[in-house]
CSV table of C-alpha atoms in Angstrom, one decimal:
chain,number,residue,atom,x,y,z
A,1,MET,CA,71.7,128.3,102.1
A,2,LEU,CA,73.6,124.8,101.6
A,3,ARG,CA,77.4,125.0,102.7
A,4,SER,CA,79.9,123.4,99.7
A,5,LEU,CA,80.8,120.1,100.0
A,6,VAL,CA,84.1,120.8,97.9
A,7,GLY,CA,87.2,122.7,99.2
A,8,SER,CA,87.7,126.6,100.0
A,9,GLU,CA,91.0,125.8,97.9
A,10,MET,CA,89.3,124.1,94.6
A,11,CYS,CA,88.7,126.1,90.7
A,12,ILE,CA,85.2,127.8,90.9
A,13,ARG,CA,84.1,125.3,88.5
A,14,ASP,CA,84.7,122.9,91.5
A,15,ARG,CA,83.2,124.8,94.0
A,16,TYR,CA,80.3,125.4,92.9
A,17,GLN,CA,76.4,123.1,91.8
A,18,ARG,CA,72.7,124.6,91.0
A,19,ARG,CA,70.2,122.6,91.6
A,20,VAL,CA,67.1,123.3,90.3
A,21,ARG,CA,63.3,122.6,91.9
A,22,GLY,CA,60.6,123.6,90.8
A,23,PRO,CA,61.4,128.0,90.7
A,24,THR,CA,63.8,128.0,93.9
A,25,ALA,CA,67.2,127.6,92.9
A,26,ILE,CA,69.9,126.1,95.5
A,27,TYR,CA,73.7,126.9,95.0
A,28,MET,CA,76.1,125.4,96.7
A,29,GLY,CA,79.5,128.2,97.2
A,30,CYS,CA,81.8,128.9,100.1
A,31,GLY,CA,83.3,132.7,99.3
A,32,ASN,CA,82.1,135.6,98.2
A,33,SER,CA,84.6,137.6,95.9
A,34,GLU,CA,83.6,139.5,93.3
A,35,GLU,CA,84.1,137.3,90.7
A,36,GLU,CA,82.8,134.1,92.4
A,37,ALA,CA,79.6,136.1,93.2
A,38,LYS,CA,79.1,136.9,89.2
A,39,TYR,CA,78.1,133.1,88.9
A,40,ALA,CA,76.3,132.7,92.2
A,41,PRO,CA,71.7,132.5,90.4
A,42,ALA,CA,70.4,135.5,90.9
A,43,ALA,CA,67.3,135.4,92.1
A,44,PRO,CA,63.7,137.1,90.5
A,45,VAL,CA,62.6,140.0,90.4
A,46,ASN,CA,58.9,139.8,91.0
A,47,ASN,CA,56.9,137.1,88.0
A,48,ALA,CA,60.1,139.0,85.7
A,49,THR,CA,61.7,136.3,84.2
A,50,PRO,CA,65.0,135.3,85.1
A,51,GLN,CA,67.8,135.8,82.4
A,52,PRO,CA,70.8,132.9,81.7
A,53,GLN,CA,73.8,133.0,84.6
A,54,PRO,CA,76.6,133.7,83.1
A,55,GLN,CA,78.9,130.4,82.4
A,56,LEU,CA,81.1,129.7,84.4
A,57,PRO,CA,84.5,130.0,82.6
A,58,GLY,CA,85.4,126.8,80.5
A,59,ALA,CA,82.5,125.3,81.5
A,60,SER,CA,80.4,123.2,78.9
A,61,PRO,CA,76.6,124.5,78.6
A,62,ARG,CA,75.4,121.2,80.6
A,63,LYS,CA,74.0,121.5,84.1
A,64,GLY,CA,76.1,120.6,86.9
A,65,LEU,CA,79.9,121.5,87.8
A,66,GLY,CA,80.2,122.1,83.9
A,67,PHE,CA,83.8,120.3,83.7
A,68,PRO,CA,83.9,116.6,81.2
A,69,ALA,CA,84.0,113.0,83.8
A,70,SER,CA,87.6,112.1,82.6
A,71,THR,CA,89.0,116.2,83.9
A,72,ARG,CA,87.1,115.5,87.2
A,73,MET,CA,88.8,112.2,87.8
A,74,LEU,CA,91.7,113.8,87.2
A,75,VAL,CA,91.2,116.5,89.6
A,76,GLY,CA,89.9,114.2,92.5
A,77,GLN,CA,93.1,111.6,91.8
A,78,ASP,CA,95.3,114.9,92.5
A,79,LEU,CA,94.0,115.0,95.5
A,80,TRP,CA,93.3,112.1,97.0
A,81,GLU,CA,97.0,111.1,95.8
A,82,ALA,CA,98.5,115.0,97.3
A,83,GLY,CA,96.9,113.2,101.0
A,84,ARG,CA,94.2,115.8,100.9
A,85,HIS,CA,91.1,113.1,101.3
A,86,GLN,CA,88.5,115.9,103.3
A,87,GLU,CA,88.8,117.2,100.1
A,88,ALA,CA,88.9,114.7,97.9
A,89,ALA,CA,85.7,113.4,99.3
A,90,ASP,CA,84.0,116.9,99.0
A,91,VAL,CA,84.7,117.1,95.4
A,92,VAL,CA,83.5,113.1,94.9
A,93,ILE,CA,80.4,114.0,97.0
A,94,ALA,CA,79.3,116.9,94.9
A,95,ASN,CA,80.1,114.9,91.9
A,96,ILE,CA,78.0,112.3,93.4
A,97,LEU,CA,75.3,115.0,94.0
A,98,GLU,CA,75.7,115.9,89.9
A,99,LEU,CA,74.3,112.5,88.9
A,100,ASN,CA,72.4,111.3,91.5
A,101,PRO,CA,70.2,115.1,92.3
A,102,GLU,CA,67.1,113.3,93.9
A,103,SER,CA,69.2,112.5,96.9
A,104,LEU,CA,70.9,116.5,97.7
A,105,GLU,CA,68.7,114.8,101.2
A,106,SER,CA,71.5,112.2,101.9
A,107,ALA,CA,74.6,115.1,101.0
A,108,GLU,CA,74.8,115.7,105.0
A,109,SER,CA,74.3,111.1,105.2
A,110,MET,CA,77.3,111.6,102.4
A,111,LYS,CA,79.6,113.2,104.9
A,112,ALA,CA,78.1,112.1,108.1
A,113,GLY,CA,79.9,108.3,106.9
A,114,LEU,CA,83.4,109.5,106.1
A,115,GLU,CA,85.8,108.5,109.0
A,116,PHE,CA,89.3,110.0,108.2
A,117,SER,CA,92.1,108.6,110.7
A,118,GLU,CA,94.8,111.2,112.9
A,119,ASP,CA,96.8,111.6,109.9
A,120,GLY,CA,93.9,112.9,107.5
A,121,THR,CA,93.4,110.4,105.4
A,122,LEU,CA,89.9,108.4,104.7
A,123,LYS,CA,89.2,105.5,107.0
A,124,THR,CA,85.5,103.9,106.2
A,125,TRP,CA,82.3,105.8,104.0
A,126,ASP,CA,79.7,104.9,105.1
A,127,LEU,CA,77.3,105.5,102.8
A,128,ASN,CA,74.0,103.1,103.4
A,129,ALA,CA,70.6,104.2,102.5
A,130,CYS,CA,71.7,107.4,100.6
A,131,GLU,CA,69.5,106.8,97.6
A,132,LEU,CA,72.3,106.1,95.0
A,133,ALA,CA,71.6,105.1,91.5
A,134,SER,CA,74.6,105.7,90.2
A,135,LEU,CA,78.2,106.4,91.0
A,136,PRO,CA,81.0,108.6,89.2
A,137,GLU,CA,83.8,108.6,87.6
A,138,SER,CA,86.0,110.6,90.5
A,139,PHE,CA,84.6,107.1,92.4
A,140,GLY,CA,87.5,105.7,91.1
A,141,ALA,CA,90.2,107.8,92.7
A,142,VAL,CA,89.0,106.7,96.6
A,143,ARG,CA,91.6,105.5,98.6
A,144,LEU,CA,90.2,104.0,101.7
A,145,THR,CA,92.3,102.5,104.3
A,146,GLY,CA,88.9,100.7,106.1
A,147,ASP,CA,85.6,99.7,105.0
A,148,LEU,CA,83.9,101.2,102.1
A,149,ILE,CA,80.2,100.3,102.8
A,150,LEU,CA,77.3,100.9,99.6
A,151,LYS,CA,74.5,98.5,100.6
A,152,HIS,CA,70.9,99.8,100.6
A,153,ASN,CA,71.1,101.7,97.6
A,154,GLN,CA,69.4,101.3,94.2
A,155,LEU,CA,72.8,101.1,92.0
A,156,THR,CA,72.6,99.6,88.9
A,157,MET,CA,75.5,99.8,87.0
A,158,LEU,CA,78.9,100.5,88.2
A,159,PRO,CA,81.4,103.0,87.0
A,160,ALA,CA,84.0,101.9,84.3
A,161,SER,CA,86.5,102.8,87.2
A,162,PHE,CA,85.5,101.6,90.1
A,163,GLY,CA,88.5,98.8,89.1
A,164,ARG,CA,90.8,101.1,90.9
A,165,VAL,CA,89.4,102.3,94.2
A,166,GLN,CA,92.2,101.1,96.7
A,167,LEU,CA,90.5,99.7,99.9
A,168,GLY,CA,91.9,98.0,103.2
A,169,GLY,CA,88.5,96.5,104.4
A,170,GLU,CA,85.2,95.2,103.5
A,171,LEU,CA,83.2,95.9,100.2
A,172,LEU,CA,79.7,96.0,101.2
A,173,LEU,CA,77.6,96.7,97.8
A,174,HIS,CA,74.3,93.7,99.2
A,175,HIS,CA,71.2,94.9,98.1
A,176,ASN,CA,71.7,97.4,95.6
A,177,ASN,CA,70.1,96.5,91.6
A,178,LEU,CA,73.7,95.5,90.1
A,179,SER,CA,73.0,93.5,86.5
A,180,ALA,CA,76.4,93.4,85.4
A,181,LEU,CA,79.7,94.4,87.0
A,182,PRO,CA,82.6,96.8,85.0
A,183,ASP,CA,85.6,94.8,83.4
A,184,SER,CA,87.8,97.0,86.2
A,185,PHE,CA,86.4,94.8,88.8
A,186,GLY,CA,89.1,92.4,89.1
A,187,GLU,CA,91.7,94.7,90.0
A,188,LEU,CA,90.5,95.4,92.9
A,189,ARG,CA,92.2,94.6,96.2
A,190,GLY,CA,90.8,95.3,99.5
A,191,GLY,CA,91.6,93.1,103.5
A,192,GLY,CA,88.2,91.8,104.1
A,193,ASP,CA,85.1,89.7,102.9
A,194,ILE,CA,83.1,90.8,99.4
A,195,ASP,CA,79.5,91.3,100.1
A,196,LEU,CA,77.0,91.7,96.4
A,197,GLN,CA,74.5,89.3,97.9
A,198,SER,CA,71.2,90.5,96.9
A,199,ASN,CA,71.6,91.9,93.5
A,200,GLN,CA,70.5,91.1,89.8
A,201,LEU,CA,73.6,89.9,88.2
A,202,SER,CA,73.5,87.8,85.7
A,203,THR,CA,77.1,87.1,85.1
A,204,LEU,CA,80.6,88.7,86.1
A,205,PRO,CA,83.7,89.2,84.2
A,206,LEU,CA,86.1,87.6,83.3
A,207,SER,CA,88.4,89.8,85.8
A,208,MET,CA,86.8,88.1,88.3
A,209,GLY,CA,89.8,85.0,87.9
A,210,ASP,CA,92.8,87.5,88.8
A,211,MET,CA,91.2,88.7,92.4
A,212,HIS,CA,92.8,87.5,95.8
A,213,ILE,CA,89.9,88.5,98.2
A,214,HIS,CA,91.1,88.4,102.0
A,215,GLY,CA,87.3,87.3,103.3
A,216,ASP,CA,84.9,86.4,101.8
A,217,LEU,CA,83.4,86.4,98.4
A,218,ASP,CA,78.9,86.3,98.8
A,219,LEU,CA,77.1,85.8,96.1
A,220,HIS,CA,74.1,84.7,96.6
A,221,ASP,CA,70.7,85.8,95.9
A,222,ASN,CA,71.3,87.2,92.6
A,223,MET,CA,70.9,85.2,88.8
A,224,LEU,CA,73.6,83.5,88.0
A,225,SER,CA,73.2,80.8,85.0
A,226,SER,CA,77.0,79.7,84.7
A,227,LEU,CA,80.6,81.1,85.6
A,228,PRO,CA,83.2,82.7,83.3
A,229,GLU,CA,85.6,79.6,83.4
A,230,HIS,CA,88.7,82.5,84.9
A,231,PHE,CA,86.9,82.5,87.4
A,232,SER,CA,88.2,78.9,88.4
A,233,LYS,CA,91.7,81.4,89.4
A,234,ILE,CA,90.4,83.6,92.0
A,235,GLU,CA,91.3,83.0,95.2
A,236,VAL,CA,89.5,83.2,98.3
A,237,GLN,CA,90.5,83.0,102.6
A,238,GLY,CA,86.9,82.6,103.2
A,239,ASP,CA,84.2,81.3,102.4
A,240,LEU,CA,82.9,81.3,98.8
A,241,ILE,CA,79.1,81.9,98.7
A,242,LEU,CA,77.2,80.9,95.0
A,243,SER,CA,74.4,79.7,96.5
A,244,ASN,CA,70.7,81.4,95.8
A,245,ASN,CA,71.2,81.5,91.7
A,246,GLN,CA,70.3,79.6,88.9
A,247,LEU,CA,74.0,77.2,88.0
A,248,SER,CA,72.7,74.6,85.8
A,249,CYS,CA,76.6,74.7,85.8
A,250,LEU,CA,80.0,74.9,86.6
A,251,PRO,CA,82.9,75.0,84.3
A,252,LYS,CA,85.3,72.3,84.4
A,253,SER,CA,88.2,74.4,85.5
A,254,ILE,CA,86.3,74.7,88.5
A,255,THR,CA,88.1,72.0,90.5
A,256,SER,CA,91.0,74.1,90.9
A,257,ILE,CA,89.6,76.7,92.4
A,258,GLN,CA,92.0,78.2,95.9
A,259,VAL,CA,89.1,78.9,98.9
A,260,GLY,CA,90.0,78.8,101.7
A,261,GLY,CA,86.7,78.0,103.7
A,262,ASP,CA,83.1,76.6,102.5
A,263,VAL,CA,82.1,76.5,99.3
A,264,HIS,CA,78.0,77.1,99.5
A,265,LEU,CA,75.9,75.6,96.6
A,266,GLN,CA,72.4,75.4,97.5
A,267,ASN,CA,69.5,75.8,96.1
A,268,ASN,CA,70.4,76.4,92.5
A,269,LEU,CA,70.2,74.1,89.3
A,270,LEU,CA,72.3,72.2,89.4
A,271,PRO,CA,71.5,68.3,88.6
A,272,SER,CA,71.6,65.9,91.2
A,273,ASP,CA,74.7,64.1,91.5
A,274,PRO,CA,78.5,63.7,93.6
A,275,PRO,CA,79.1,66.8,94.4
A,276,PRO,CA,82.2,67.5,92.4
A,277,GLU,CA,85.8,67.0,94.6
A,278,LEU,CA,87.1,70.4,95.2
A,279,PRO,CA,90.4,69.5,96.6
A,280,ASN,CA,92.0,73.0,97.2
A,281,ALA,CA,88.8,73.5,99.5
A,282,GLY,CA,90.1,74.3,102.7
A,283,GLY,CA,86.3,73.3,103.8
A,284,GLN,CA,83.0,71.5,102.1
A,285,VAL,CA,81.2,71.7,99.3
A,286,ARG,CA,77.2,73.3,100.8
A,287,MET,CA,74.5,71.3,98.5
A,288,MET,CA,71.4,71.1,101.6
A,289,ASN,CA,69.3,67.6,99.9
A,290,GLN,CA,71.4,68.3,95.9
A,291,SER,CA,74.0,68.0,94.4
A,292,CYS,CA,76.0,68.7,90.8
A,293,ARG,CA,77.7,67.0,88.2
A,294,GLY,CA,80.6,69.4,88.5
A,295,CYS,CA,81.7,70.2,85.5
A,296,CYS,CA,79.5,71.6,82.2
C-alpha cells in the first residue's frame, strides 16, 4: 500500500488520491479514522461489480483530489507562506501525480529530490527525468532558496502560474518538449542560470524583456526564428546563448541589450554581414563563420 504523499493535517480531500490501473486501485491515505475509512475504495467481492464509492465531501465527480485547480493553488500557497514546506511539497507532488498518472513510479524520486535546509525551508528540488508531461497550477506557489531542476522530462508547456515560482538558484528546463513559455515567465527572479536549451521553442513571451538574470540565459538548440523587440531590454549577467536556432534577423533595438558575457549566435540563418555592435555586452559576439546585418 502506497503511503500518502500529503501531510496529516490536510483536509480529507487533500489527503486521498486514487490511481486505477485495470482492476487494481491504489489508495493513497494517511489515517484510519472512521470518517476517512468511508472514502477508501472497497475491494470487490469475488467477481461482483464494484459499487460506487462515496464521494469526498464537496468534491467534483472528476477523478483526483476533487478540488478545482484554483482552490488547490490557494491551499498550497497557504502552506508555503506558513513555512510548512514539506507539507506544501507533498501537496504539489499529489497534484503532479493527478496530472501525470503515468509518473506514479517516479513518486519516490520526486520525494527524494527534495532537499531542505535546517530550518525546514526547501533548498533545492531535483525533478530530473521524472516522466513529467505537465505541471499543476499549484506549482506556481513553490518557494525554494536554491535550484529547481526539471530537465530531461517531456514537458510541452508550463502552467500559467509558473512565473510566480520563487527560487534563489538555477532553473534547469533543458531537454524537454516546450514549444512556448507562459506570459508570466518574465516574472521569474532567480539567482543563477536559466537553461532552456534543447526544447522546441519557436517564440518567446514579451515578458522576458523584463528579466534580470544573475547568470547565463541558454536558449541553444530551439526553433526561434525571431526575437520580440522588447527582448532587447533583458539584463543577463552571464552569457546569452542563442546558437542553433533559425534566427534570420535580430530586432533593431538589439544594440541596447545588456549582457555581461558573450552573445552566442552561431548556426542560425543570419545574413553574412559584419556582426552587430553590442556596446553593452561584456564579452564577444560569437558567430563562427556567420555574421548578421544586425537589424531586421
